[in-house]
Amino acid sequence: MRAVRWSILDRALVRAGQRPDEALRETVAFARQVDGLGFHRFWVAEHHGVPGVAGSAPTVLAAAVASATRRVRVGTGGVMLPNHRPLVVAEQFGVLEALFPGRIDMGLGRSVGFVGPVRRALGVEKDAADRFGEQITELLGHFEGSGPVRALPAEGLRVPPFVLAVGSGASVAAAHGLPLVMAHLSDEDRMLAAIDRYRTEFVPGAYAERPYVIVAVNAAVAATAAEAAVLQVPEAWATVHSRTRGVFAPLEPPGDVLARDMTERERGYFEQARAGQLHGDEAGMTRALARLVTRTGADELLVTLNTHGTEGRLDSTRRLARLAGLPGADAPAGR
C-alpha cells in the first residue's frame, strides 16, 4: 500500500440548495486540506451544461487550486481535448507551468458534450472524439516546438501528460507512450483487459519509459462500513437521475435518497452505480484497496468521493491518508 502514490480527484459537484460558486470555493478549500495531508496530486475535471457540476473550466480552477496550495501537484482529470484546439490547451498549460513550475499535470480525455445542445454550443460533434490521437500529437508538438506556430509560453516546458481511458483511450495512451488513467469498473475483468492491452501495446517515449497506471476509484472510509456506504449514496442517486432523466442533478442528502420509493428501473441503475464504489472502515478499506492494487498492478490510486456534506468527505480523506501512511495524516490539514 505504501509503494503506490495516493492522489485526489475533485469534480466540483454541487449540493442541493448550493450555488455553483460555493461549490468551486469548496473545491479550493478542500485542495488546501488535501495539500496538508500529503497526497501526491489534486486533479479537477471538465463538464459543460450540467446543473450538478460546477467545474466547467478545469485549467482556470487548477490555477486557483495551485495558488491556494504549496506542495501537491495540480492538474486535470481531465481536459476533454476534442472540445478545444490543441494550441489553446498548450497555451493554457504553459501558463500554469510557468506560474507554478514543477507542480502541473495535464490529464487529457476524449469525451465530448453529453447532449446535442452542449456539443453544438462547443462547436463539436460526436465524431470529434475520433481525432483524439491526432490531437494529442498536435498538442505535444506545441510543447516540443514542432507546431506550425509558436505556443508560448508552453514551448520548451515539460508538463507531464496523462490519458484518461474512455473508449479507445488505453490504446491511444500506449501508442503515444503516456501514463494511463483507468476508472475502476464494477466489471473488473473488462477493466483488467484494458490495462493489460495498454501494457502489451505500450511504446516507450519521451514522457514515459514504461507503462504507468493510475486507477481512479470512488472510495469512502468512515468509522464503520455502514457510515462509509451512506457517504456515497448522493452521487449514486445523481447518476441514476442522469440515466433516467438526462441530467446529472445536484447531490441530495443521503436520507432523502434512501427514503425515496424508487422504480424498478431506478433501483437497477442505483445498484449498478453502487457496484463500482468501494467503502468500509479503515481496516476493511486497507484490504479492499490493497486487493485493487494487486489485481491491477496500479502505480497510483486517484481517489474521489462526492457526498452531500463536507465533513464526511474530509473525515474520509483523513482516514484514507492514515491508512496510506501519508506524512500529514496526523497533522492539522489546511495549514
Coordinates of C-alpha atoms in Angstrom, one line a residue:
M1 CA 0.0 0.0 0.0
R2 CA 2.8 2.4 0.7
A3 CA 4.6 1.6 -2.5
V4 CA 1.9 3.3 -4.6
R5 CA 1.1 7.0 -4.8
W6 CA -2.1 8.4 -3.5
S7 CA -4.0 11.3 -5.2
I8 CA -7.4 13.0 -5.1
L9 CA -9.9 13.9 -7.9
D10 CA -12.5 16.6 -7.1
R11 CA -15.2 17.1 -9.8
A12 CA -16.7 20.2 -8.0
L13 CA -20.1 18.7 -7.7
V14 CA -22.9 20.9 -6.5
R15 CA -25.0 20.1 -3.4
A16 CA -28.8 20.6 -3.5
G17 CA -29.5 24.2 -2.5
Q18 CA -26.0 25.3 -3.2
R19 CA -24.8 27.8 -5.8
P20 CA -22.0 26.7 -8.2
D21 CA -19.7 29.4 -7.0
E22 CA -20.0 28.0 -3.5
A23 CA -19.0 24.5 -4.8
L24 CA -16.0 25.9 -6.6
R25 CA -14.8 27.6 -3.4
E26 CA -15.3 24.3 -1.5
T27 CA -13.0 22.6 -4.1
V28 CA -10.3 25.2 -3.4
A29 CA -10.7 24.8 0.3
F30 CA -10.6 21.0 0.1
A31 CA -7.4 21.2 -2.0
R32 CA -5.8 23.2 0.7
Q33 CA -6.7 20.4 3.2
V34 CA -5.5 17.7 0.9
D35 CA -2.2 19.5 0.4
G36 CA -1.7 19.4 4.2
L37 CA -2.5 15.7 4.4
G38 CA 0.4 14.8 2.0
F39 CA -1.4 13.5 -1.1
H40 CA 0.6 13.4 -4.3
R41 CA -1.9 15.1 -6.8
F42 CA -5.1 17.1 -6.7
W43 CA -7.0 17.0 -10.0
V44 CA -10.1 18.7 -11.2
A45 CA -12.4 17.8 -14.1
E46 CA -14.3 19.3 -17.1
H47 CA -18.1 19.2 -17.6
H48 CA -20.4 21.5 -19.6
G49 CA -24.1 22.4 -19.1
V50 CA -24.5 20.1 -16.1
P51 CA -26.6 21.5 -13.2
G52 CA -24.9 19.2 -10.7
V53 CA -21.3 20.1 -11.7
A54 CA -19.6 23.5 -11.3
G55 CA -16.3 22.5 -12.8
S56 CA -16.6 23.7 -16.4
A57 CA -13.2 25.3 -16.8
P58 CA -10.6 22.9 -15.4
T59 CA -7.4 25.0 -16.2
V60 CA -8.9 28.1 -14.6
L61 CA -9.9 26.0 -11.5
A62 CA -6.5 24.4 -11.5
A63 CA -4.9 27.8 -11.3
A64 CA -7.0 28.7 -8.3
V65 CA -6.1 25.4 -6.6
A66 CA -2.4 25.8 -7.3
S67 CA -2.5 29.4 -5.9
A68 CA -4.1 28.1 -2.7
T69 CA -1.7 25.1 -2.1
R70 CA 2.1 24.8 -1.6
R71 CA 3.2 21.2 -2.3
V72 CA 0.6 19.0 -4.0
R73 CA 0.8 18.5 -7.8
V74 CA -2.3 20.1 -9.5
G75 CA -3.8 19.0 -12.7
T76 CA -6.9 17.9 -14.7
G77 CA -8.7 14.7 -14.8
G78 CA -9.2 15.8 -17.4
V79 CA -9.4 18.4 -20.1
M80 CA -11.6 17.0 -22.8
L81 CA -9.3 17.5 -25.8
P82 CA -12.0 17.2 -28.6
N83 CA -13.7 20.3 -27.1
H84 CA -10.7 22.5 -27.6
R85 CA -8.0 23.4 -30.1
P86 CA -4.6 21.9 -29.1
L87 CA -2.9 25.2 -29.4
V88 CA -5.2 26.8 -26.8
V89 CA -4.7 23.8 -24.5
A90 CA -1.0 24.0 -24.8
E91 CA -1.0 27.8 -24.1
Q92 CA -3.2 27.3 -21.0
F93 CA -1.0 24.6 -19.5
G94 CA 2.1 26.6 -20.5
V95 CA 0.8 29.5 -18.4
L96 CA 0.1 27.1 -15.5
E97 CA 3.5 25.6 -15.6
A98 CA 5.2 29.0 -16.0
L99 CA 3.4 30.2 -12.8
F100 CA 3.7 27.0 -10.8
P101 CA 6.8 25.3 -12.1
G102 CA 7.1 21.6 -11.4
R103 CA 3.6 21.2 -10.0
I104 CA 1.3 20.9 -13.0
D105 CA -0.1 17.8 -14.7
M106 CA -2.0 17.6 -18.0
G107 CA -4.7 14.9 -17.8
L108 CA -6.5 14.5 -21.2
G109 CA -9.8 12.9 -22.1
R110 CA -11.6 12.2 -25.4
S111 CA -15.2 12.7 -24.3
V112 CA -17.4 15.3 -26.0
G113 CA -20.6 17.0 -24.7
F114 CA -23.1 14.6 -23.2
V115 CA -26.1 16.0 -25.2
G116 CA -26.6 17.6 -28.6
P117 CA -27.2 21.2 -27.4
V118 CA -23.9 21.2 -25.4
R119 CA -21.9 19.7 -28.3
R120 CA -23.4 22.4 -30.7
A121 CA -22.6 25.1 -28.2
L122 CA -19.0 23.9 -28.1
G123 CA -18.8 23.6 -31.8
V124 CA -18.1 19.8 -31.9
E125 CA -20.0 16.6 -32.7
K126 CA -19.6 13.1 -31.5
D127 CA -17.1 12.2 -34.2
A128 CA -14.7 14.8 -32.8
A129 CA -13.5 12.1 -30.4
D130 CA -12.2 10.1 -33.3
R131 CA -9.3 12.5 -33.7
F132 CA -8.2 12.2 -30.1
G133 CA -4.8 10.6 -31.0
E134 CA -4.1 13.2 -33.7
Q135 CA -4.9 16.0 -31.3
I136 CA -2.5 14.6 -28.6
T137 CA 0.3 14.5 -31.2
E138 CA -0.5 18.1 -32.2
L139 CA -0.7 19.2 -28.5
L140 CA 2.6 17.6 -27.5
G141 CA 4.2 19.1 -30.6
H142 CA 3.4 22.6 -29.3
F143 CA 5.5 21.9 -26.2
E144 CA 8.3 20.4 -28.3
G145 CA 8.4 23.4 -30.6
S146 CA 7.3 21.4 -33.7
G147 CA 3.9 23.0 -34.2
P148 CA 3.0 25.4 -37.1
V149 CA 3.0 28.3 -34.7
R150 CA 4.9 29.0 -31.5
A151 CA 2.8 28.1 -28.5
L152 CA 4.2 30.5 -25.8
P153 CA 4.9 30.1 -23.0
A154 CA 4.4 26.3 -23.5
E155 CA 7.3 25.8 -25.9
G156 CA 10.2 24.2 -24.2
L157 CA 8.3 23.5 -21.0
R158 CA 7.7 20.0 -19.7
V159 CA 4.1 19.3 -18.4
P160 CA 3.5 15.6 -17.8
P161 CA 0.6 14.3 -19.9
F162 CA -1.8 11.6 -18.9
V163 CA -4.6 9.9 -20.9
L164 CA -8.0 9.0 -19.5
A165 CA -9.1 5.6 -20.7
V166 CA -12.5 6.2 -22.2
G167 CA -13.3 4.0 -25.2
S168 CA -10.1 3.5 -27.1
G169 CA -8.1 5.6 -24.6
A170 CA -5.9 2.7 -23.4
S171 CA -4.6 2.1 -26.9
V172 CA -4.1 5.8 -27.5
A173 CA -2.1 6.1 -24.3
A174 CA 0.0 3.1 -25.2
A175 CA 0.7 4.3 -28.8
H176 CA 1.9 7.7 -27.5
G177 CA 3.9 6.2 -24.6
L178 CA 1.9 8.1 -22.0
P179 CA 0.7 7.2 -18.5
L180 CA -2.9 5.8 -18.3
V181 CA -5.7 6.8 -16.0
M182 CA -8.2 3.9 -15.8
A183 CA -11.5 4.2 -14.0
H184 CA -12.3 1.4 -11.6
L185 CA -15.2 -0.5 -13.1
S186 CA -17.7 -2.9 -11.4
D187 CA -16.8 -5.2 -14.2
E188 CA -13.2 -5.7 -13.1
D189 CA -12.5 -8.2 -15.9
R190 CA -13.1 -5.5 -18.5
M191 CA -11.0 -3.0 -16.6
L192 CA -8.1 -5.5 -16.3
A193 CA -8.3 -6.4 -20.0
A194 CA -7.9 -2.7 -20.9
I195 CA -5.0 -2.3 -18.6
D196 CA -3.3 -5.5 -20.0
R197 CA -3.9 -4.2 -23.5
Y198 CA -2.2 -0.9 -22.5
R199 CA 0.8 -2.7 -21.1
T200 CA 1.1 -5.0 -24.1
E201 CA 0.9 -2.2 -26.6
F202 CA 2.9 0.4 -24.8
V203 CA 5.6 2.1 -26.8
P204 CA 8.3 3.9 -24.7
G205 CA 8.6 7.6 -25.5
A206 CA 9.9 10.9 -24.3
Y207 CA 7.3 11.1 -21.5
A208 CA 7.4 7.6 -20.1
E209 CA 9.9 4.7 -20.4
R210 CA 7.5 2.1 -19.1
P211 CA 3.7 1.8 -18.6
Y212 CA 2.3 3.8 -15.7
V213 CA -1.2 3.0 -14.5
I214 CA -3.3 5.3 -12.3
V215 CA -6.6 3.7 -11.2
A216 CA -9.3 6.2 -10.4
V217 CA -11.7 4.8 -7.7
N218 CA -14.8 6.1 -5.9
A219 CA -13.9 5.2 -2.3
A220 CA -15.2 6.2 1.2
V221 CA -13.7 5.5 4.6
A222 CA -15.5 6.0 7.9
A223 CA -15.7 4.7 11.4
T224 CA -17.9 1.8 10.2
A225 CA -18.6 0.3 6.8
A226 CA -22.3 1.3 7.1
E227 CA -21.4 5.0 7.6
A228 CA -19.0 4.9 4.7
A229 CA -21.6 3.5 2.4
V230 CA -24.0 6.3 3.3
L231 CA -21.5 8.9 2.1
Q232 CA -21.7 7.6 -1.4
V233 CA -25.5 7.5 -1.7
P234 CA -25.9 11.1 -3.1
E235 CA -23.6 10.6 -6.1
A236 CA -25.1 7.2 -6.8
W237 CA -28.6 8.8 -7.0
A238 CA -27.3 11.7 -9.1
T239 CA -26.1 9.1 -11.5
V240 CA -29.5 7.4 -11.6
H241 CA -31.1 10.8 -12.2
S242 CA -28.8 11.3 -15.2
R243 CA -29.5 7.9 -16.6
T244 CA -33.3 8.3 -16.3
R245 CA -33.8 12.0 -16.9
G246 CA -30.7 13.0 -18.9
V247 CA -29.4 15.5 -16.3
F248 CA -26.8 14.9 -13.5
A249 CA -28.6 16.8 -10.7
P250 CA -27.1 18.4 -7.6
L251 CA -26.4 16.0 -4.7
E252 CA -29.3 15.3 -2.4
P253 CA -28.9 14.4 1.3
P254 CA -28.5 10.6 1.7
G255 CA -31.5 10.3 4.0
D256 CA -33.7 11.8 1.3
V257 CA -32.4 9.4 -1.3
L258 CA -32.8 6.3 0.9
A259 CA -36.3 7.3 1.8
R260 CA -37.3 7.5 -1.9
D261 CA -39.6 5.0 -3.4
M262 CA -37.6 4.1 -6.5
T263 CA -39.0 2.5 -9.5
E264 CA -37.6 -0.9 -10.6
R265 CA -35.6 0.8 -13.3
E266 CA -34.2 3.4 -10.9
R267 CA -33.3 0.7 -8.4
G268 CA -31.4 -1.2 -11.0
Y269 CA -29.4 1.9 -12.0
F270 CA -28.8 2.7 -8.3
E271 CA -27.4 -0.7 -7.6
Q272 CA -25.3 -0.6 -10.7
A273 CA -23.8 2.8 -9.6
R274 CA -23.1 1.4 -6.1
A275 CA -21.4 -1.6 -7.5
G276 CA -18.5 0.5 -8.8
Q277 CA -18.0 2.2 -5.4
L278 CA -15.7 0.9 -2.6
H279 CA -16.5 1.7 1.1
G280 CA -15.6 0.5 4.5
D281 CA -13.8 1.2 7.8
E282 CA -10.1 1.7 7.8
A283 CA -9.2 -2.0 8.1
G284 CA -11.7 -3.0 5.5
M285 CA -10.6 -0.4 3.0
T286 CA -7.0 -1.2 3.6
R287 CA -7.8 -4.8 2.4
A288 CA -10.0 -3.6 -0.4
L289 CA -7.6 -1.1 -1.9
A290 CA -4.7 -3.5 -1.4
R291 CA -6.6 -6.0 -3.4
L292 CA -7.3 -3.4 -6.1
V293 CA -3.6 -2.5 -6.3
T294 CA -2.6 -6.2 -6.5
R295 CA -5.1 -7.0 -9.2
T296 CA -4.3 -4.0 -11.4
G297 CA -0.7 -3.5 -10.6
A298 CA -1.5 0.1 -10.2
D299 CA 1.3 2.6 -9.7
E300 CA -1.1 5.2 -8.2
L301 CA -4.7 5.5 -6.9
L302 CA -6.7 8.5 -7.7
V303 CA -9.5 8.6 -5.2
T304 CA -12.7 10.5 -5.5
L305 CA -15.6 10.9 -3.1
N306 CA -18.6 13.3 -3.6
T307 CA -21.2 13.5 -0.9
H308 CA -23.7 16.0 0.5
G309 CA -21.7 17.3 3.4
T310 CA -18.1 18.5 3.6
E311 CA -17.4 17.0 7.0
G312 CA -17.9 13.4 5.9
R313 CA -15.6 13.8 2.9
L314 CA -12.9 15.4 4.9
D315 CA -13.1 12.7 7.6
S316 CA -12.9 10.0 4.9
T317 CA -9.9 11.7 3.3
R318 CA -8.1 12.0 6.6
R319 CA -8.7 8.3 7.2
L320 CA -7.5 7.4 3.7
A321 CA -4.3 9.4 4.4
R322 CA -3.8 7.5 7.6
L323 CA -4.2 4.0 6.1
A324 CA -2.0 5.1 3.2
G325 CA 0.7 6.2 5.7
L326 CA 0.9 9.7 4.3
P327 CA 3.2 12.1 6.1
G328 CA 0.5 14.6 7.0
A329 CA -2.1 12.1 8.1
D330 CA -1.9 13.1 11.8
A331 CA -1.2 16.8 11.3
P332 CA -3.8 19.5 11.1
A333 CA -5.0 19.8 7.4
G334 CA -5.1 23.0 5.5
R335 CA -2.1 24.6 7.2

